[in-house]
Coordinates of C-alpha atoms and ligand atoms in Angstrom, one line a residue:
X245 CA 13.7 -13.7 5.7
X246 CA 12.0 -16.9 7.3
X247 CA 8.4 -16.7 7.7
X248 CA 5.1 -18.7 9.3
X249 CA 2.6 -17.3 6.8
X250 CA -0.3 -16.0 7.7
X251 CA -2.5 -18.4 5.9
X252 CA -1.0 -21.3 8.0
X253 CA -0.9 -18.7 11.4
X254 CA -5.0 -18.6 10.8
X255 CA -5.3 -22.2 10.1
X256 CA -3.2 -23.7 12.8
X257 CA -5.4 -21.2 15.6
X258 CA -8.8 -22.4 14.2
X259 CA -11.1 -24.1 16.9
X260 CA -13.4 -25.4 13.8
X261 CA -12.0 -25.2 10.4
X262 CA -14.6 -26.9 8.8
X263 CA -17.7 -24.3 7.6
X264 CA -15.3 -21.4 7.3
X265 CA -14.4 -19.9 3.8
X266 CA -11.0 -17.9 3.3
X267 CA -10.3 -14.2 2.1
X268 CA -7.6 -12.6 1.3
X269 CA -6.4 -9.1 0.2
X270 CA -2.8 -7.9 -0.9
X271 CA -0.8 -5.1 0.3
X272 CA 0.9 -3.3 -2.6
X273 CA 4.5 -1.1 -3.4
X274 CA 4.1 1.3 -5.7
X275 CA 6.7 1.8 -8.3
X276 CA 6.9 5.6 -9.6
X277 CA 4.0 8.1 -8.2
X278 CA 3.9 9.1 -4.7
X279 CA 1.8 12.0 -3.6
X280 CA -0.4 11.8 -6.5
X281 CA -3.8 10.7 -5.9
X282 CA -5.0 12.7 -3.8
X283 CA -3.4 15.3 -6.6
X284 CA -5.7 13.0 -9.2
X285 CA -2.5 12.2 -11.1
X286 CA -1.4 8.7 -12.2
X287 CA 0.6 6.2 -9.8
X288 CA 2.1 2.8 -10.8
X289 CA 1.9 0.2 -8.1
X290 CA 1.5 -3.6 -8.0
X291 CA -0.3 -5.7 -5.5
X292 CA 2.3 -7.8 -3.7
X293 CA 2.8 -11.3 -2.9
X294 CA 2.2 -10.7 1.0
X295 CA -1.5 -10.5 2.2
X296 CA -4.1 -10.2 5.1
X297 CA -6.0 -13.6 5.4
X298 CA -9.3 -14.1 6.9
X299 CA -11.1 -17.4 7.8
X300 CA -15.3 -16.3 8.7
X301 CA -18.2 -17.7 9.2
X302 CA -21.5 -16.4 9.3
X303 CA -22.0 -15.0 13.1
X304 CA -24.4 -12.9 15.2
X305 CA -22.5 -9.6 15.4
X306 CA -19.1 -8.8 13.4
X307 CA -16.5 -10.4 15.8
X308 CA -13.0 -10.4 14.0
X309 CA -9.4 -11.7 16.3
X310 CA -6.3 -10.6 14.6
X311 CA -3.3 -13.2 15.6
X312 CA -0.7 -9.8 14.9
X313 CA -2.5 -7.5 17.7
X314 CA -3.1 -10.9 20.3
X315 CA -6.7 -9.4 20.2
X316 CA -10.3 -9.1 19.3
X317 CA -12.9 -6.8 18.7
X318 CA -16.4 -6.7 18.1
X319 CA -19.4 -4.3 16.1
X320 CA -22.6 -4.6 15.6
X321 CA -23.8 -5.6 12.0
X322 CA -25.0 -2.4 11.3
X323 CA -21.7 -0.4 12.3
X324 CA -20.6 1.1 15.5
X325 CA -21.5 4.5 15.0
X326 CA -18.3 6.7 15.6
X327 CA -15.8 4.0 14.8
X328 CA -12.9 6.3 16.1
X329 CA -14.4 5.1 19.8
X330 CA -13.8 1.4 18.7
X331 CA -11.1 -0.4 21.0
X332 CA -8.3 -1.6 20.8
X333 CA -7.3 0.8 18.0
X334 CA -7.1 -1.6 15.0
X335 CA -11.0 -2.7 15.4
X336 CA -11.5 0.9 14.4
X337 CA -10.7 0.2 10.7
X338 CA -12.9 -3.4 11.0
X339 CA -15.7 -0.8 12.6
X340 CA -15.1 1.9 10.1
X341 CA -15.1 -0.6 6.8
X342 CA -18.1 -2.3 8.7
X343 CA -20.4 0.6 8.7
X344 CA -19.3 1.6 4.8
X345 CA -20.9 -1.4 3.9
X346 CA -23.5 -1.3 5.8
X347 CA -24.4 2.0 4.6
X348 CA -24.1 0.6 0.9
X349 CA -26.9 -2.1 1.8
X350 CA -24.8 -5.3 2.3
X351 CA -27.2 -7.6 4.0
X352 CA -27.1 -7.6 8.1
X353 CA -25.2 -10.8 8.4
X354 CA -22.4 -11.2 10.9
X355 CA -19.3 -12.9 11.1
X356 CA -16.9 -14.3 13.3
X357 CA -13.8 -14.6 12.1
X358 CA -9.7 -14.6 12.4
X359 CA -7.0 -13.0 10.8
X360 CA -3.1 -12.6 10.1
X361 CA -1.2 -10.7 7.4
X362 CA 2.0 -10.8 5.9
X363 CA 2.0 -7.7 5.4
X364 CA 4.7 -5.5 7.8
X365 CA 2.5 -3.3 9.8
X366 CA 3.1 0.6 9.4
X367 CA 6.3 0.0 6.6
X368 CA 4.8 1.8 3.7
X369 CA 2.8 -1.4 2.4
X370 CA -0.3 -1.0 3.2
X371 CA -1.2 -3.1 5.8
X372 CA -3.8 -0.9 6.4
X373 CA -5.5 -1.6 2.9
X374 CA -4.9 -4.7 3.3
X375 CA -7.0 -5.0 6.7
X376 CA -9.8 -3.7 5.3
X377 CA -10.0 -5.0 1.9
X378 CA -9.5 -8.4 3.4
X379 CA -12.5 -7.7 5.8
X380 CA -14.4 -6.3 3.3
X381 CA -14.7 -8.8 0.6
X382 CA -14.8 -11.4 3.8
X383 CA -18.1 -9.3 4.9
X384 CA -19.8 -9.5 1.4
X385 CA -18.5 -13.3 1.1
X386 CA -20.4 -14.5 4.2
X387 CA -23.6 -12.1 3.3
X388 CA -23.2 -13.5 -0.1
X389 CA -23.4 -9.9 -1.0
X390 CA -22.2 -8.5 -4.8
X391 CA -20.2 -5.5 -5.0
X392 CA -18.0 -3.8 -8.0
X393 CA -14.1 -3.0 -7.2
X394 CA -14.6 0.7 -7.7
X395 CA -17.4 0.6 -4.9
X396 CA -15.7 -1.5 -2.9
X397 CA -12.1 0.7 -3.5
X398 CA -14.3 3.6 -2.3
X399 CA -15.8 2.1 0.7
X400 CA -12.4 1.1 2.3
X401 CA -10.8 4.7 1.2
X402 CA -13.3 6.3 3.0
X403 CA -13.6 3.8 6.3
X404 CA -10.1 4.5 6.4
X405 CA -10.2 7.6 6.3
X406 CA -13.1 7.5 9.1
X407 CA -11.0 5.1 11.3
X408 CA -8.0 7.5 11.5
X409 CA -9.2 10.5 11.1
X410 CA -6.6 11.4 8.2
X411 CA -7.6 12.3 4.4
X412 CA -6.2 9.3 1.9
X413 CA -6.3 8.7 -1.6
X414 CA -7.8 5.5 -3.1
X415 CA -4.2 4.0 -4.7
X416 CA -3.8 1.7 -2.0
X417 CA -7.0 0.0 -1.7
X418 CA -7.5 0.2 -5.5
X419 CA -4.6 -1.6 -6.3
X420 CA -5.0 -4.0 -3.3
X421 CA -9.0 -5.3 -5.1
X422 CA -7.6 -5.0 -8.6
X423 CA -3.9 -6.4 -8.7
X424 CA -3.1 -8.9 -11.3
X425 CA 0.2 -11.7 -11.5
X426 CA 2.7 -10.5 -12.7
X427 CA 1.8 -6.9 -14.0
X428 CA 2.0 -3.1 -12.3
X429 CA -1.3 -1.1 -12.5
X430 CA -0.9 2.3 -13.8
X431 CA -4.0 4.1 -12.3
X432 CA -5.8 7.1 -13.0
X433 CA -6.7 8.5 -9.8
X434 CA -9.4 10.9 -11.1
X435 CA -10.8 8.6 -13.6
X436 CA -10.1 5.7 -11.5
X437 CA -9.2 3.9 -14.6
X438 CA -6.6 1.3 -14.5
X439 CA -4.0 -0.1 -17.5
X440 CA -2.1 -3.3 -16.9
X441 CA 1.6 -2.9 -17.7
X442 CA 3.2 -6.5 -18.1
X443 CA 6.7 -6.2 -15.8
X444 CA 8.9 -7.2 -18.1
X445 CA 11.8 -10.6 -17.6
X446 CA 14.5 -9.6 -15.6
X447 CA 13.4 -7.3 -13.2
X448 CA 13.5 -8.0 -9.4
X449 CA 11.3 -5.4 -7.3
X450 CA 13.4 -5.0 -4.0
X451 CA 12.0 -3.6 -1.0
X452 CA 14.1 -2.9 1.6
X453 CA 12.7 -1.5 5.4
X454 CA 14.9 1.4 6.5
X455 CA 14.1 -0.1 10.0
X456 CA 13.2 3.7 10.9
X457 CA 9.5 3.6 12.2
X458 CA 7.4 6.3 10.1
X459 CA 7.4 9.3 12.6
X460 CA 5.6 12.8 11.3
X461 CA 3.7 10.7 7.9
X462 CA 0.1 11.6 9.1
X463 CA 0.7 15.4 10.2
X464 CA 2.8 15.5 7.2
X465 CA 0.9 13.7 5.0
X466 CA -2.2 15.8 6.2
X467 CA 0.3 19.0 5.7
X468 CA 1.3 18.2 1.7
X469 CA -2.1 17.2 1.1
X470 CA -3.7 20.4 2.1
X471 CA -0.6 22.6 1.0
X472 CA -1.3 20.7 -2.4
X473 CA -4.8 21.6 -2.9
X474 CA -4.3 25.5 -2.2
X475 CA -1.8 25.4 -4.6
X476 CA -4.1 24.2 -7.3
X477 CA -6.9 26.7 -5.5
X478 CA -4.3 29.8 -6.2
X479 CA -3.9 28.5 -10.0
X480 CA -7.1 27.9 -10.5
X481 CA -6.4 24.4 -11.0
X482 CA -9.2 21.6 -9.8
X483 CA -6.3 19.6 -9.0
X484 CA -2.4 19.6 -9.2
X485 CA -2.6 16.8 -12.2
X486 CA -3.6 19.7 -14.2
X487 CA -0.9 22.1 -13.9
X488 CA 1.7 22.3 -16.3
X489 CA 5.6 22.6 -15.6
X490 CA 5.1 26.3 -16.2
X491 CA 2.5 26.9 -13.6
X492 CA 4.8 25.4 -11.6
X493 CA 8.2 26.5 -11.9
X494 CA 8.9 28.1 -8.8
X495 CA 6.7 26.0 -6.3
X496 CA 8.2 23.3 -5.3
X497 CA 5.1 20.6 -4.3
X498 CA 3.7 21.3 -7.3
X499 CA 6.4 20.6 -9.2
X500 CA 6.8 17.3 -7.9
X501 CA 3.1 16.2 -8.7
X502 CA 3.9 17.4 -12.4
X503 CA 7.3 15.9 -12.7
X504 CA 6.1 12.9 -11.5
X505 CA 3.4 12.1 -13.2
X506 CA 5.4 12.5 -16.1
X507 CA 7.6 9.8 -14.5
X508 CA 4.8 7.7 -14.3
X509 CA 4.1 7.7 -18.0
X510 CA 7.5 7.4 -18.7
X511 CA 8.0 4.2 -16.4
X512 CA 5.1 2.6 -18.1
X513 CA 7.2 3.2 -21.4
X514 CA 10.4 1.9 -19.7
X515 CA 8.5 -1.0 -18.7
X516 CA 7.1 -1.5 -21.7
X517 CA 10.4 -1.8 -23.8
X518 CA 11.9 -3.7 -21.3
X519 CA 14.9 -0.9 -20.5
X520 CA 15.5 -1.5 -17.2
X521 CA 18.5 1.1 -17.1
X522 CA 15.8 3.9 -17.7
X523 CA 13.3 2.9 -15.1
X524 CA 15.7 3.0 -12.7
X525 CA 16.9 6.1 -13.6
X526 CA 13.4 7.3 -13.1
X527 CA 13.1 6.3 -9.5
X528 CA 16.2 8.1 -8.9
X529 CA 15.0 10.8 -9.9
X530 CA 11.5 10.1 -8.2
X531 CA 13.5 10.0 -5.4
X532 CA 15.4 13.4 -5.7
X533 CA 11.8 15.1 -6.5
X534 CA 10.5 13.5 -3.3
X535 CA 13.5 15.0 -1.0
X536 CA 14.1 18.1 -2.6
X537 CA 10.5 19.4 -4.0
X538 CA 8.0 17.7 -2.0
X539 CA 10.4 17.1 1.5
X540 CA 9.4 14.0 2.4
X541 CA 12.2 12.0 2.9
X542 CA 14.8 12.0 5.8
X543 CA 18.6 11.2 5.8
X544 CA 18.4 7.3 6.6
X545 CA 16.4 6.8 3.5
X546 CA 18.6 9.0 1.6
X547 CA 21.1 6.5 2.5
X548 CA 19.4 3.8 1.9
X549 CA 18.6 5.0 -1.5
X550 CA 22.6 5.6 -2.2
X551 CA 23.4 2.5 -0.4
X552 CA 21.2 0.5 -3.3
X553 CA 22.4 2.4 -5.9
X554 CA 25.9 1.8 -5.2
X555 CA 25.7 -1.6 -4.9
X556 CA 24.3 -2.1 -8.2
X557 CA 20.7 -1.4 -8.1
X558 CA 19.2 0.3 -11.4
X559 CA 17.7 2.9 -9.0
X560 CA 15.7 3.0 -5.6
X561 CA 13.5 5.4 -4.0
X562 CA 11.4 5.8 -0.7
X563 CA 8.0 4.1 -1.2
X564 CA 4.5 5.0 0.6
X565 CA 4.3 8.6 2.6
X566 CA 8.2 8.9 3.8
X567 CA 9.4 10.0 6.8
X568 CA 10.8 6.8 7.5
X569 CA 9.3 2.6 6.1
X570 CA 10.7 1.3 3.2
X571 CA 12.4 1.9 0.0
X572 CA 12.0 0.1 -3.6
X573 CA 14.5 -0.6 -5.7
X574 CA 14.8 -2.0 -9.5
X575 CA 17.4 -4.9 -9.5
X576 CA 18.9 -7.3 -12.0
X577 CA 17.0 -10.9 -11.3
X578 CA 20.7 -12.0 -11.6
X579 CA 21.9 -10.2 -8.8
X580 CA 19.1 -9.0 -6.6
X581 CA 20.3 -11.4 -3.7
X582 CA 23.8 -9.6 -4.4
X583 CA 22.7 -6.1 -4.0
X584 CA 20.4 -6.6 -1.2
X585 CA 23.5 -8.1 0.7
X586 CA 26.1 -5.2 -0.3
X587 CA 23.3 -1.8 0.4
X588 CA 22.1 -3.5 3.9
X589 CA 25.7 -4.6 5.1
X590 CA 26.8 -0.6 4.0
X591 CA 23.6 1.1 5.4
X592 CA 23.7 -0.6 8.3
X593 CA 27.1 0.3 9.0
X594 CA 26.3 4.3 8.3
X595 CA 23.3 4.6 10.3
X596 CA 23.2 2.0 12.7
X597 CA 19.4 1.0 11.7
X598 CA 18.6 -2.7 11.1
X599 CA 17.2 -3.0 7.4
X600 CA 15.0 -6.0 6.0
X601 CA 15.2 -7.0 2.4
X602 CA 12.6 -8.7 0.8
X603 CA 11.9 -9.1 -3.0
X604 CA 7.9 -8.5 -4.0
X605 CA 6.6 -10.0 -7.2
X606 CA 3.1 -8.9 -8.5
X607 CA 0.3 -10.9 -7.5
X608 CA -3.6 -11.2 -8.3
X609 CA -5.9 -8.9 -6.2
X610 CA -8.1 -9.5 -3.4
X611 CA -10.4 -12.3 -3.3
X612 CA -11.9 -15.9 -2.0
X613 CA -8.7 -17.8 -0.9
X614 CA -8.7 -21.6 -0.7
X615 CA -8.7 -23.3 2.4
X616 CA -5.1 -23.8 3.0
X617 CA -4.1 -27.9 2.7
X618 CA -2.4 -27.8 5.9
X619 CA -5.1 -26.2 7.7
X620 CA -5.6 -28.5 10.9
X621 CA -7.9 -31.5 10.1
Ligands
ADP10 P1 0.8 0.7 6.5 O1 -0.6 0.7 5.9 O2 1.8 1.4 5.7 O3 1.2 -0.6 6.9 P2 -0.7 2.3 8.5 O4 -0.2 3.1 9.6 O5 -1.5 2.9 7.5 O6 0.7 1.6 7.8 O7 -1.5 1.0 9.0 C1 -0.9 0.2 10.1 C2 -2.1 -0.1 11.0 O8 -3.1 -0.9 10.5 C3 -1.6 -0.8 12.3 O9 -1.1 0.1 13.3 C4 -2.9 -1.5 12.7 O10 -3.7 -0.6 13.5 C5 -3.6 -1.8 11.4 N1 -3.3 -3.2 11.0 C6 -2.9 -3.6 9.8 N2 -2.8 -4.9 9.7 C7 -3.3 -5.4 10.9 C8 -3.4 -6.7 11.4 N3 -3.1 -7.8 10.7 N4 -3.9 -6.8 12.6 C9 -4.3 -5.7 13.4 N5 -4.1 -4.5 12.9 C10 -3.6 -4.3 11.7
MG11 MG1 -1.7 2.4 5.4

């Protein structure tokens, strides 16, 4: 897939490059582990090589112009009170991560800046994350404000959950601030520990859009995640992580949060010994947990999930919420470009969908970004 990227999107719009310093913050796919953080289990994802990048300079209020929406929106320093009032609707996510830091004592500076991402919006990959990670380490950057990755993890979690109005674990802006080259994170969502697993030569991540927009993922979401938590209530459980496989025989969620984080622990070790044949067999059966126990999937990512496998992916399974976005897949290196070609040409010939293929590769976290060479003199 062709692509103007975002860094060179922000640079070519700039009125005055010169004085402005450069952020930017990862989305992420996560390998084996859905569901599970807000379960406090362990999940495995990488931040990708697609990101959200902001140019800023100090300004009077927080004025931020995203070249995806065509638009602007501006908060005061200190927040914007309710941010779920904030218009047009992304600013409320700006608003929302604005008034977390705010609360956390960053200094009242402002900032004018502009941003594009990489990231596809609403596929699975945490755009979202990557939104306000990017404008939050832009925020402390111009205030020349210091804050740790846990606080900061914490602050986005929660602004996002403030600008939507829907509860969300801290995976995806966790793994957005802490992402290293070349490695998966296997993170502990209660400790909020996190263990750098090497990928190992030979694997190609593929992520492939079922080109079916996410429809039902927040009631749902919202749905699992409370049907999850009165689970663990009726066993007496602080959370799901804790049960064991006999606690949870005959009920279905939480037998997916406990089979699954077994799966996690068990991809590390695939990873690990390099035994690719194995980790995919895990996300098939990641997969299978997700559409039978947990009912997230739906019949176009089911195909796209066979599709993959049949052409010679090691295994694939829906990434992110479900009800629609994308799907990861282990691949051979050697063929990756092979099997993307067969599983789209087959899936889009059973479902009538338009698919996009792209291969992710694990890249470093959020952070200060160098002005782009190209950027417009
Ligand atoms: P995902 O995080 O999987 O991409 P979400 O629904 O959680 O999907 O987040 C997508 C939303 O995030 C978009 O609808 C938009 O409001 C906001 N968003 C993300 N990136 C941008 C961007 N570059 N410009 C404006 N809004 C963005
Ligand atoms: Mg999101």
């Amino acid at each position: 897939m062709t692509r103007v990227d975002a860094a060179a999107r922000v640079a070519a719009d700039l009125e005055r490059p010169e004085g402005a310093s450069w952020f930017r913050a990862p989305g992420r796919v996560n390998l084996v582990g859905d569901h599970m953080d807000y379960s406090g289990g362990f999940v495995l994802p990488f931040a990708i090589d697609r990101s959200c990048v902001v140019a800023a300079r100090p300004g009077g209020s927080v004025r931020v112009r995203s070249l995806d929406a065509g638009s602007v929106v501006e908060v005061p320093v200190a927040g914007a009170g309710d941010p779920t009032s904030v218009r047009p609707a992304w600013g409320r996510y700006v608003a929302a991560v604005v008034g977390e830091l705010a609360a956390l004592g960053r200094p009242p500076v402002g900032m004018d800046a502009v941003l594009a991402s990489d990231v596809p919006l609403g596929s699975g990959l945490s755009s979202s994350a990557a939104l306000e990670v990017s404008c939050a380490v832009a925020l402390a950057g111009v205030a020349e404000w210091e804050i740790g990755v846990e606080a900061l993890a914490e602050a986005c979690r929660s602004a996002e959950e403030r600008a939507t109005g829907v509860p969300c674990g801290i995976m995806d802006q966790l793994a957005s601030l802490a992402g290293r080259a070349g490695d998966a994170l296997l993170i502990d969502c209660r400790s909020l520990e996190i263990e750098p697993v090497a990928l190992p030569d030979g694997l190609a991540v593929l992520v492939v859009h079922s080109g079916l927009s996410r429809s039902l993922d927040a009631s749902a979401y919202a749905d699992r995640r409370r049907a999850s938590e009165q689970l663990a209530a009726k066993l007496g459980l602080a959370a799901l992580r804790d049960a064991t496989e006999a606690d949870v025989a005959d009920e279905p969620l939480g037998r997916h949060v406990v089979t699954e984080n077994r799966r996690v622990h068990a991809a590390v070790q695939a990873l690990t010994a390099g035994d690719l044949v194995e980790l995919g067999r895990l996300f098939s059966e990641s997969h299978a947990s997700l559409r039978d126990d947990f009912r997230v999937s739906t019949p176009e990512l089911d195909a796209l999930v066979e599709s993959l496998v049949h052409a010679g992916a090691y295994g694939a399974r829906l990434t992110g919420a479900g009800f629609g976005g994308c799907v990861v897949a282990a691949c051979d290196e050697a063929s990756v470009a092979d099997v993307a070609e067969a599983a789209t040409t087959s899936y889009r010939a059973r479902t009538g969908l338009e698919p996009v293929a792209f291969r992710c590769h694990a890249a470093d976290g959020a952070g200060v970004f160098q002005a782009p060479s190209y950027q417009r003199a």
